[in-house]
CSV table of C-alpha atoms in Angstrom, one decimal:
chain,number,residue,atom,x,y,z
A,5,UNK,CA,28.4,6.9,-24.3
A,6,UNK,CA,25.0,6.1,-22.7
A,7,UNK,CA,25.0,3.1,-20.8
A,8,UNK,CA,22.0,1.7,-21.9
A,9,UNK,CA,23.0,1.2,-25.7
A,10,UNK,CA,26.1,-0.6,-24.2
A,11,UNK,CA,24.6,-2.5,-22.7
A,12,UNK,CA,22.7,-4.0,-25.3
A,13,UNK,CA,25.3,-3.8,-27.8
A,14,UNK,CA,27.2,-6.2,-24.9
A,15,UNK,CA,24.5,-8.7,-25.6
A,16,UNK,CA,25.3,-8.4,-29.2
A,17,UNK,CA,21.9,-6.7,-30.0
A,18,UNK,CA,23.1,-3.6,-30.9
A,19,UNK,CA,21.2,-1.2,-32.9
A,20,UNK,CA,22.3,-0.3,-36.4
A,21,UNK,CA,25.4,1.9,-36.5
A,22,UNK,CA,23.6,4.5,-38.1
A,23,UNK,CA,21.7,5.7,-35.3
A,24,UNK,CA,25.5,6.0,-33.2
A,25,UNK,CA,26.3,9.3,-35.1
A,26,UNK,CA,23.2,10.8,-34.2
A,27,UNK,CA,22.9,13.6,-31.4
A,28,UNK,CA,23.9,12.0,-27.4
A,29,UNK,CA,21.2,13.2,-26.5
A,30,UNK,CA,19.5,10.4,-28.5
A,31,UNK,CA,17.9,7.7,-26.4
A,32,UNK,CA,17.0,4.9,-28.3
A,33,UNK,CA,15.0,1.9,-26.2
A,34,UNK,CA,14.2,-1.6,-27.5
A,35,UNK,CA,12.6,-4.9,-26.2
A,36,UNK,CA,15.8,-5.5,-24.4
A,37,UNK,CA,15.8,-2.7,-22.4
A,38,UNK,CA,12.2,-3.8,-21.6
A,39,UNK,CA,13.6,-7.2,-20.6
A,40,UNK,CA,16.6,-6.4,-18.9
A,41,UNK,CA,14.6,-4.3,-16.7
A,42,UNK,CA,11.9,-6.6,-16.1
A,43,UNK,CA,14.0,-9.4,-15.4
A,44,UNK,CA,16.1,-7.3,-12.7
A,45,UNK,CA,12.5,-6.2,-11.1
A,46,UNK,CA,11.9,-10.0,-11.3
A,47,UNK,CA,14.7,-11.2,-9.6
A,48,UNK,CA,15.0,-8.2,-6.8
A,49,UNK,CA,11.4,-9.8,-6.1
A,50,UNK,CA,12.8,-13.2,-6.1
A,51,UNK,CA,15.5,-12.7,-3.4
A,52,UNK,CA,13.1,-10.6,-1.6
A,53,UNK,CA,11.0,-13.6,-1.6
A,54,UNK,CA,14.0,-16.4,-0.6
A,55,UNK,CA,16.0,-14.0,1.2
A,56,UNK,CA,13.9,-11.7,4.2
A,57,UNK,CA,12.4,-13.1,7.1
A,58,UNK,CA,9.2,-10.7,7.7
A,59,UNK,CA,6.0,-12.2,5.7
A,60,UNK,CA,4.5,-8.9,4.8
A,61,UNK,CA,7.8,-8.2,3.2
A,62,UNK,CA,7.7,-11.7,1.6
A,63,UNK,CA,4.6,-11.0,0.4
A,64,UNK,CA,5.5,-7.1,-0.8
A,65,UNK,CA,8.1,-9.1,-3.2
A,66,UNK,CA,5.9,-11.3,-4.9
A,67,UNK,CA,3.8,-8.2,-5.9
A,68,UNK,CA,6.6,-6.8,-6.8
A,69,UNK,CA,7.8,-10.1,-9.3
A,70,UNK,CA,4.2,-9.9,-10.4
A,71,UNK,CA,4.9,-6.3,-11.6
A,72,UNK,CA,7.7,-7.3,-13.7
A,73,UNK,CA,5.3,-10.2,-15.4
A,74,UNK,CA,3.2,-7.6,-16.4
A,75,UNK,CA,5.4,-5.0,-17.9
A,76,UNK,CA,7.0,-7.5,-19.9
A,77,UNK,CA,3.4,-8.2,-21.4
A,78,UNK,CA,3.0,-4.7,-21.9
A,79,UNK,CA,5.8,-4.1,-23.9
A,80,UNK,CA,5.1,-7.6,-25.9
A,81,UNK,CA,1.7,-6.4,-26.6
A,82,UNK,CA,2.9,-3.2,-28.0
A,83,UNK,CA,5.3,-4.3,-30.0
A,84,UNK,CA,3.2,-7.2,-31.6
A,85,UNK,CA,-0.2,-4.8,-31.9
A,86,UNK,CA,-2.1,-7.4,-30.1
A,87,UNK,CA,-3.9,-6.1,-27.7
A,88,UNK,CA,-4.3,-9.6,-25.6
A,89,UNK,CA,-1.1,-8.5,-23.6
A,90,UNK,CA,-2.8,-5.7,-21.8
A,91,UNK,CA,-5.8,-7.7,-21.2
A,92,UNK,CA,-4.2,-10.4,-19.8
A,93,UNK,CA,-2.1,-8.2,-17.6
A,94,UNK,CA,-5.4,-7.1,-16.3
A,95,UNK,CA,-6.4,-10.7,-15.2
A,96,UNK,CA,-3.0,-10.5,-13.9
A,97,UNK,CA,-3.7,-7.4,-11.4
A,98,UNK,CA,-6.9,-9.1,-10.9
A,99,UNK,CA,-5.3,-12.1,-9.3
A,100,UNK,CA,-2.4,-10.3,-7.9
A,101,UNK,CA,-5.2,-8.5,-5.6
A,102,UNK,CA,-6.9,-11.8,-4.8
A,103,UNK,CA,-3.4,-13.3,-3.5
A,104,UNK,CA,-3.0,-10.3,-1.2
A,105,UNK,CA,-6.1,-10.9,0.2
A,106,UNK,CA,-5.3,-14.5,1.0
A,107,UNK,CA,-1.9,-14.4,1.8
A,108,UNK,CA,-3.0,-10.7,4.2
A,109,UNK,CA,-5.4,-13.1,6.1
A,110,UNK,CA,-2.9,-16.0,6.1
A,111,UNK,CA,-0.9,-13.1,7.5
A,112,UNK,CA,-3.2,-12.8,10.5
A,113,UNK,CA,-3.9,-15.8,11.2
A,114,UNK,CA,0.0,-16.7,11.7
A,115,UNK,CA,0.0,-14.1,13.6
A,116,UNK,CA,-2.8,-15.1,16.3
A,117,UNK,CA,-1.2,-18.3,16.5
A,118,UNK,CA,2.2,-17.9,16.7
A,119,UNK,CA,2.3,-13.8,17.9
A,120,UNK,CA,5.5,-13.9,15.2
A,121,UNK,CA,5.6,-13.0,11.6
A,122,UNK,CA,8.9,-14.7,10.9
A,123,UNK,CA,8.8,-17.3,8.3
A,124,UNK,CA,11.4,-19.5,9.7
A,125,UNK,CA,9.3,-20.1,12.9
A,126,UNK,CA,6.1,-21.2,10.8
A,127,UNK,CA,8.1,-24.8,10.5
A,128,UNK,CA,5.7,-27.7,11.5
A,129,UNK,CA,5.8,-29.2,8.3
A,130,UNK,CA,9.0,-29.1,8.3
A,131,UNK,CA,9.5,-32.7,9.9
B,5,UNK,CA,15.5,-2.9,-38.8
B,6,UNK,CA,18.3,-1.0,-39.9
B,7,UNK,CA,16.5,1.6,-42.2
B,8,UNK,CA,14.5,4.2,-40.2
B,9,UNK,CA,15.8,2.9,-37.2
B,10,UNK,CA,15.1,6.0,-35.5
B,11,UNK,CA,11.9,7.1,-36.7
B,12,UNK,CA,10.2,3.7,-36.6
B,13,UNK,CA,11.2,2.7,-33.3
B,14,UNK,CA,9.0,3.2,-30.7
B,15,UNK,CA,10.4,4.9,-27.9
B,16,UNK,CA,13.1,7.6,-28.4
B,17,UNK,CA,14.4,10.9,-27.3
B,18,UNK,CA,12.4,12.2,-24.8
B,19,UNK,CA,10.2,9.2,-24.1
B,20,UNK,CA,13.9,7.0,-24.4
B,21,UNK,CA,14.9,9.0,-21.0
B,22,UNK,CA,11.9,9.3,-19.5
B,23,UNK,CA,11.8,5.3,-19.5
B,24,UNK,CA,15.6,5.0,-18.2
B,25,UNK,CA,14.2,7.8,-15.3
B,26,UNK,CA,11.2,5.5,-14.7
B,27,UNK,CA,13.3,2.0,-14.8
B,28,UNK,CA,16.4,3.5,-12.7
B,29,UNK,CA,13.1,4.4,-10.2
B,30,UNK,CA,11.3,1.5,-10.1
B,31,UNK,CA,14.7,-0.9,-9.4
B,32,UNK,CA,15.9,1.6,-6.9
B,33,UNK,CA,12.3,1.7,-5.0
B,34,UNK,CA,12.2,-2.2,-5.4
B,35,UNK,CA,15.7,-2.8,-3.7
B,36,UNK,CA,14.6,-0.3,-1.3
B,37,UNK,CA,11.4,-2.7,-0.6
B,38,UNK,CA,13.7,-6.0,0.3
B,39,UNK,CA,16.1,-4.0,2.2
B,40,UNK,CA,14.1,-1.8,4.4
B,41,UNK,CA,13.8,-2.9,7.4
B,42,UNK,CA,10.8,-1.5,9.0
B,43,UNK,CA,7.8,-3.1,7.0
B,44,UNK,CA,6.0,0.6,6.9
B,45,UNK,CA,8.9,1.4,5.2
B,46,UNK,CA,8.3,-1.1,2.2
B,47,UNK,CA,5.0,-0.6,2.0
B,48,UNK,CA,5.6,3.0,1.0
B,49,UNK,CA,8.8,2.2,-1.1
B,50,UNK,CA,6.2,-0.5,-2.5
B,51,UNK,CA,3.9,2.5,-3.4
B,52,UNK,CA,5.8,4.4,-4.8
B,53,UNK,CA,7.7,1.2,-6.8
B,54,UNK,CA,4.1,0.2,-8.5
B,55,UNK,CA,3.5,4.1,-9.5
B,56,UNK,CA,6.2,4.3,-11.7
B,57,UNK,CA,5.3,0.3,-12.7
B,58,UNK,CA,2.2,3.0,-13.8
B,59,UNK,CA,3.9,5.3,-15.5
B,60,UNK,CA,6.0,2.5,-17.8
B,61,UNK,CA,2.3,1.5,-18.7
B,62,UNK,CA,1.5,4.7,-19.5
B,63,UNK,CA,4.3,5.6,-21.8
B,64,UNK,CA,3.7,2.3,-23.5
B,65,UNK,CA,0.3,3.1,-24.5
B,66,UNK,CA,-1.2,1.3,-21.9
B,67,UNK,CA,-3.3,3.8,-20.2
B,68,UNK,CA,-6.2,1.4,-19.0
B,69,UNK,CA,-3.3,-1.0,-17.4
B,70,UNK,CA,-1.6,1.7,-15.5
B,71,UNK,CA,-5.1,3.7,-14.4
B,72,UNK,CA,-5.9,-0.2,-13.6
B,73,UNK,CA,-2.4,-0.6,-12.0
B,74,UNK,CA,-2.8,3.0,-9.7
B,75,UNK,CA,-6.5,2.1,-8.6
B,76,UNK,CA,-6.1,-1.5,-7.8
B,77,UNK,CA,-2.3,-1.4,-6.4
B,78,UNK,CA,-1.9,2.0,-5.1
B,79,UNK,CA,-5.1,1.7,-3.5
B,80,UNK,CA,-6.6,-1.4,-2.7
B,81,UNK,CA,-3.4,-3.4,-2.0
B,82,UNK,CA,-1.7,-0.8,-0.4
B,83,UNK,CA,-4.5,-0.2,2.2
B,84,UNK,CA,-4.4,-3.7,2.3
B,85,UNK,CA,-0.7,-4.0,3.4
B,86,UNK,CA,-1.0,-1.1,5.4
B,87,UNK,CA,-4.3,-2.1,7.7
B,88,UNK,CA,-2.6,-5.5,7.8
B,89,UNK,CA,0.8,-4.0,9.1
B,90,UNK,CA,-1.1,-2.0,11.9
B,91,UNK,CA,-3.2,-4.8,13.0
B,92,UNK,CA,0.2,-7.3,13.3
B,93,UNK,CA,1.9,-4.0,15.1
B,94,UNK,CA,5.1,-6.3,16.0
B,95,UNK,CA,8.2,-4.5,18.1
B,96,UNK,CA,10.8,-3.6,16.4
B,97,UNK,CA,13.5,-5.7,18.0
B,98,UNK,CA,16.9,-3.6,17.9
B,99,UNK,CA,19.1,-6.4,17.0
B,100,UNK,CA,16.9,-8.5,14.8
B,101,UNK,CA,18.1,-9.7,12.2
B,102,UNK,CA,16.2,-8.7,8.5
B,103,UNK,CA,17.7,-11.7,6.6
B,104,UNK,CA,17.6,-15.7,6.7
B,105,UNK,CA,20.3,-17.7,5.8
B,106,UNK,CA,19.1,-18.6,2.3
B,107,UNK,CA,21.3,-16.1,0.1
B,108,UNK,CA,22.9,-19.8,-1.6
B,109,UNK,CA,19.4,-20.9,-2.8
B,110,UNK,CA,19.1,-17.1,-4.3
B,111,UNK,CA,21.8,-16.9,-6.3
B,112,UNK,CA,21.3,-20.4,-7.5
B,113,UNK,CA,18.0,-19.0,-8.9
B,114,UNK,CA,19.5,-16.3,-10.0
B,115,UNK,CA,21.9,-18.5,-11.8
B,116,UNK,CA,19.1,-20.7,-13.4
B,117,UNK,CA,17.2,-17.5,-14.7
B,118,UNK,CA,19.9,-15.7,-15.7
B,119,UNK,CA,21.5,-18.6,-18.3
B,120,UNK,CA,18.4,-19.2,-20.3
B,121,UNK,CA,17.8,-15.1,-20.2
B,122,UNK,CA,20.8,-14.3,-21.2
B,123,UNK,CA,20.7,-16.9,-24.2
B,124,UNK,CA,17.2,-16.1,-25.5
B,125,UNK,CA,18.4,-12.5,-25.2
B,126,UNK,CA,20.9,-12.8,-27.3
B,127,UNK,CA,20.0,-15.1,-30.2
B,128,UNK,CA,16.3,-14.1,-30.6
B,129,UNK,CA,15.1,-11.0,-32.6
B,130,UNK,CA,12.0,-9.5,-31.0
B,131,UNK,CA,10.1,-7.4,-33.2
B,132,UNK,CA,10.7,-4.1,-32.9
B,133,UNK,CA,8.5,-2.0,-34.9
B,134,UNK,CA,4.7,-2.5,-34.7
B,135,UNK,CA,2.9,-3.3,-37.7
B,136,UNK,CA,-0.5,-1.4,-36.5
B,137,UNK,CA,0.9,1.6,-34.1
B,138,UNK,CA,-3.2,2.0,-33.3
B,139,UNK,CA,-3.9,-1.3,-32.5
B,140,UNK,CA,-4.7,-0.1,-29.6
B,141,UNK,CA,-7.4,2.6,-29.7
B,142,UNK,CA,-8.9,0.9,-32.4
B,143,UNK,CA,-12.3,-1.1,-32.6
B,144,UNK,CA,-12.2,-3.1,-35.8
B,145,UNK,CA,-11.4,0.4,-38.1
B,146,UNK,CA,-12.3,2.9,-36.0
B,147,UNK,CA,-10.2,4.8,-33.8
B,148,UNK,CA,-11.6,5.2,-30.3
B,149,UNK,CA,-9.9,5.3,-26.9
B,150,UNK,CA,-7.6,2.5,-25.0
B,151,UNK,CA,-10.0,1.9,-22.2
B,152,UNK,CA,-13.0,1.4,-25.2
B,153,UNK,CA,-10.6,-1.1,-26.8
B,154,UNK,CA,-9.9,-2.7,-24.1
B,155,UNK,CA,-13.3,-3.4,-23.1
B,156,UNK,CA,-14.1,-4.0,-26.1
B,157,UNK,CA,-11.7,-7.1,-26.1
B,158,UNK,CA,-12.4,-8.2,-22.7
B,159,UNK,CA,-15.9,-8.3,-23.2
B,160,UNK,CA,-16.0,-9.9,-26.0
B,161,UNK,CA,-13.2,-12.0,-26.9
B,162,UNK,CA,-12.0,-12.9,-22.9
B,163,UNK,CA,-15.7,-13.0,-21.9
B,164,UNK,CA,-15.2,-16.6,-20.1
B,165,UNK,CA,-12.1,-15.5,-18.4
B,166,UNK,CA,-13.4,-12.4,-17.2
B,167,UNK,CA,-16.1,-14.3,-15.9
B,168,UNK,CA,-13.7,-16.8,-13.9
B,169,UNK,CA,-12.0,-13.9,-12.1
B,170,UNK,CA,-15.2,-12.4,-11.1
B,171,UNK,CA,-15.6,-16.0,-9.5
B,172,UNK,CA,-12.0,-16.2,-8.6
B,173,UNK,CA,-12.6,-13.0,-6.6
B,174,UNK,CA,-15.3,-13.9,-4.6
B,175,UNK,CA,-13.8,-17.2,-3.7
B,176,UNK,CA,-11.0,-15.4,-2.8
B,177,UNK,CA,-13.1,-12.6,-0.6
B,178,UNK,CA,-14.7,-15.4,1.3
B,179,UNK,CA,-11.5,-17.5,1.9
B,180,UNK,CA,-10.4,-13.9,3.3
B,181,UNK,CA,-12.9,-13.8,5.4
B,182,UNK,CA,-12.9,-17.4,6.7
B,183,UNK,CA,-9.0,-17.2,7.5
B,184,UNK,CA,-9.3,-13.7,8.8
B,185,UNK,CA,-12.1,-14.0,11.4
B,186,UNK,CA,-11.6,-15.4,15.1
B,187,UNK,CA,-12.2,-18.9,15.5
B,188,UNK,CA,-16.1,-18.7,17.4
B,189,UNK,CA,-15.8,-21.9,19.0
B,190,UNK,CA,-12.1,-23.6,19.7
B,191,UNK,CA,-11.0,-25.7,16.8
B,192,UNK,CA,-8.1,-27.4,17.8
């Protein structure tokens, strides 16, 4: 079986059983598939986030949990026939470039001062 | 839901495994991001993780979004990351270690996403079949292209938000600027 329909039918969203005698070479994606993925982009970007030490990479993973935002408003906006989904994922990109500017010059400027990029060094305000 | 379920549904057959090509991609190039160690090394993994974040967009009729996504994340960030990356040159310490101790606060997140995810997954029905598959190319009747549509919507319906991120961006260019340059005279 493909892995993917089990998988939703293991969320209890499976598709209608007619579809299950069709040829296996039949892929059929939903929604969930959308979700699932996004949410696994999500949190790979999340631990990314909590988890390394480098900034840049720090930084690489909040683009990357910004990706997942946007594709699940791409597939909503599909699905719905509303075309504010892409448009807002636009705005999205839009800020998404303005934050690596910032956090590329915060980047920088950590780096002048402390001549280290690792995040558990930049503690002052830690107390 | 049940009756044309294959016909009506959006993605199938071919376009069903080009997305579970393009979705097995983009989570294997993500993991490769956190776990590389070398930060050249995510940056191209990162790349190549937001080119097939493109090519989702493209096979979900959003063609503007992903040309948006290649120009704007392929290029500009990417340079970005990459200029940034050679300025910083750090060493590459041998024994160095990649990860901080903060796996517990992770999984707790994890844990706190994952519940409610689950839960909404698996009591709410998401529509599934568009009621307007041309919403998309479409200016009030007429059919046109996705990148006229979505100007046309931007310009006209988002004008005031467009008009904030134009603002956003420059505020964000000189902030850039401000945090990037050499102090001229000593600060602190």
């Amino acid at each position: 079986m493909c892995g993917v329909r089990c998988e939703g039918s293991w969320i209890g969203l499976s598709r209608a059983p007619q579809t299950a005698h069709r040829a296996p070479t039949t892929m059929t994606i939903t929604i969930n598939h959308f979700l699932i993925v996004s949410f696994l982009l999500f949190t790979i970007g999340l631990f990314g986030v909590l988890v390394r030490r480098n900034f840049l990479t720090v930084l690489m993973s909040v683009e990357l949990m910004m990706n997942a935002v946007n594709l699940n408003l791409v597939a909503f906006s599909r699905r719905l026939s509303s075309l504010t989904g892409q448009v807002f994922s636009v705005f999205v990109i839009t800020i998404a470039a303005g934050e690596a500017a910032i956090g590329l010059a915060l980047t920088i400027s950590l780096f002048r001062q402390r001549k280290t990029l690792n995040v558990e060094e930049a503690s002052t305000m830690q107390g | 839901m049940t009756e044309s379920a294959a016909s009506g549904v959006l993605l199938t057959g071919g376009a069903g495994w080009a997305f579970v090509v393009f979705a097995v991609l983009t989570l294997g190039t993500a993991v490769a991001v956190v776990v590389a160690k070398n930060p050249v090394h995510s940056a191209l993994f990162l790349l190549a993780s937001f080119l097939v974040v493109a090519c989702l967009f493209i096979l979900e009729q959003a063609e503007f979004v992903g040309a948006v996504q290649i120009l704007v994340y392929g290029g500009g960030i990417m340079v970005l990351f990459l200029f940034v990356i050679m300025l910083v040159h750090q060493r590459m310490v041998a024994g160095a270690k990649a990860f901080q101790h903060q796996w517990d606060i992770a999984l707790l997140f994890l844990l706190v996403f994952l519940v409610p995810f689950l839960y909404v997954l698996g009591t709410e029905k998401f529509p599934e079949i568009p009621q307007n598959p041309d919403a998309f190319r479409m200016i009030g009747t007429r059919v046109v292209g996705n990148t006229q549509a979505v100007a046309w919507s931007l310009y006209r319906d988002y004008l005031l938000p467009f008009e904030v991120a134009s603002v956003f961006l420059l505020v964000a260019m000189v902030g850039a600027v401000v945090l990037g340059k050499r102090s001229v005279e000593k600060v602190d």
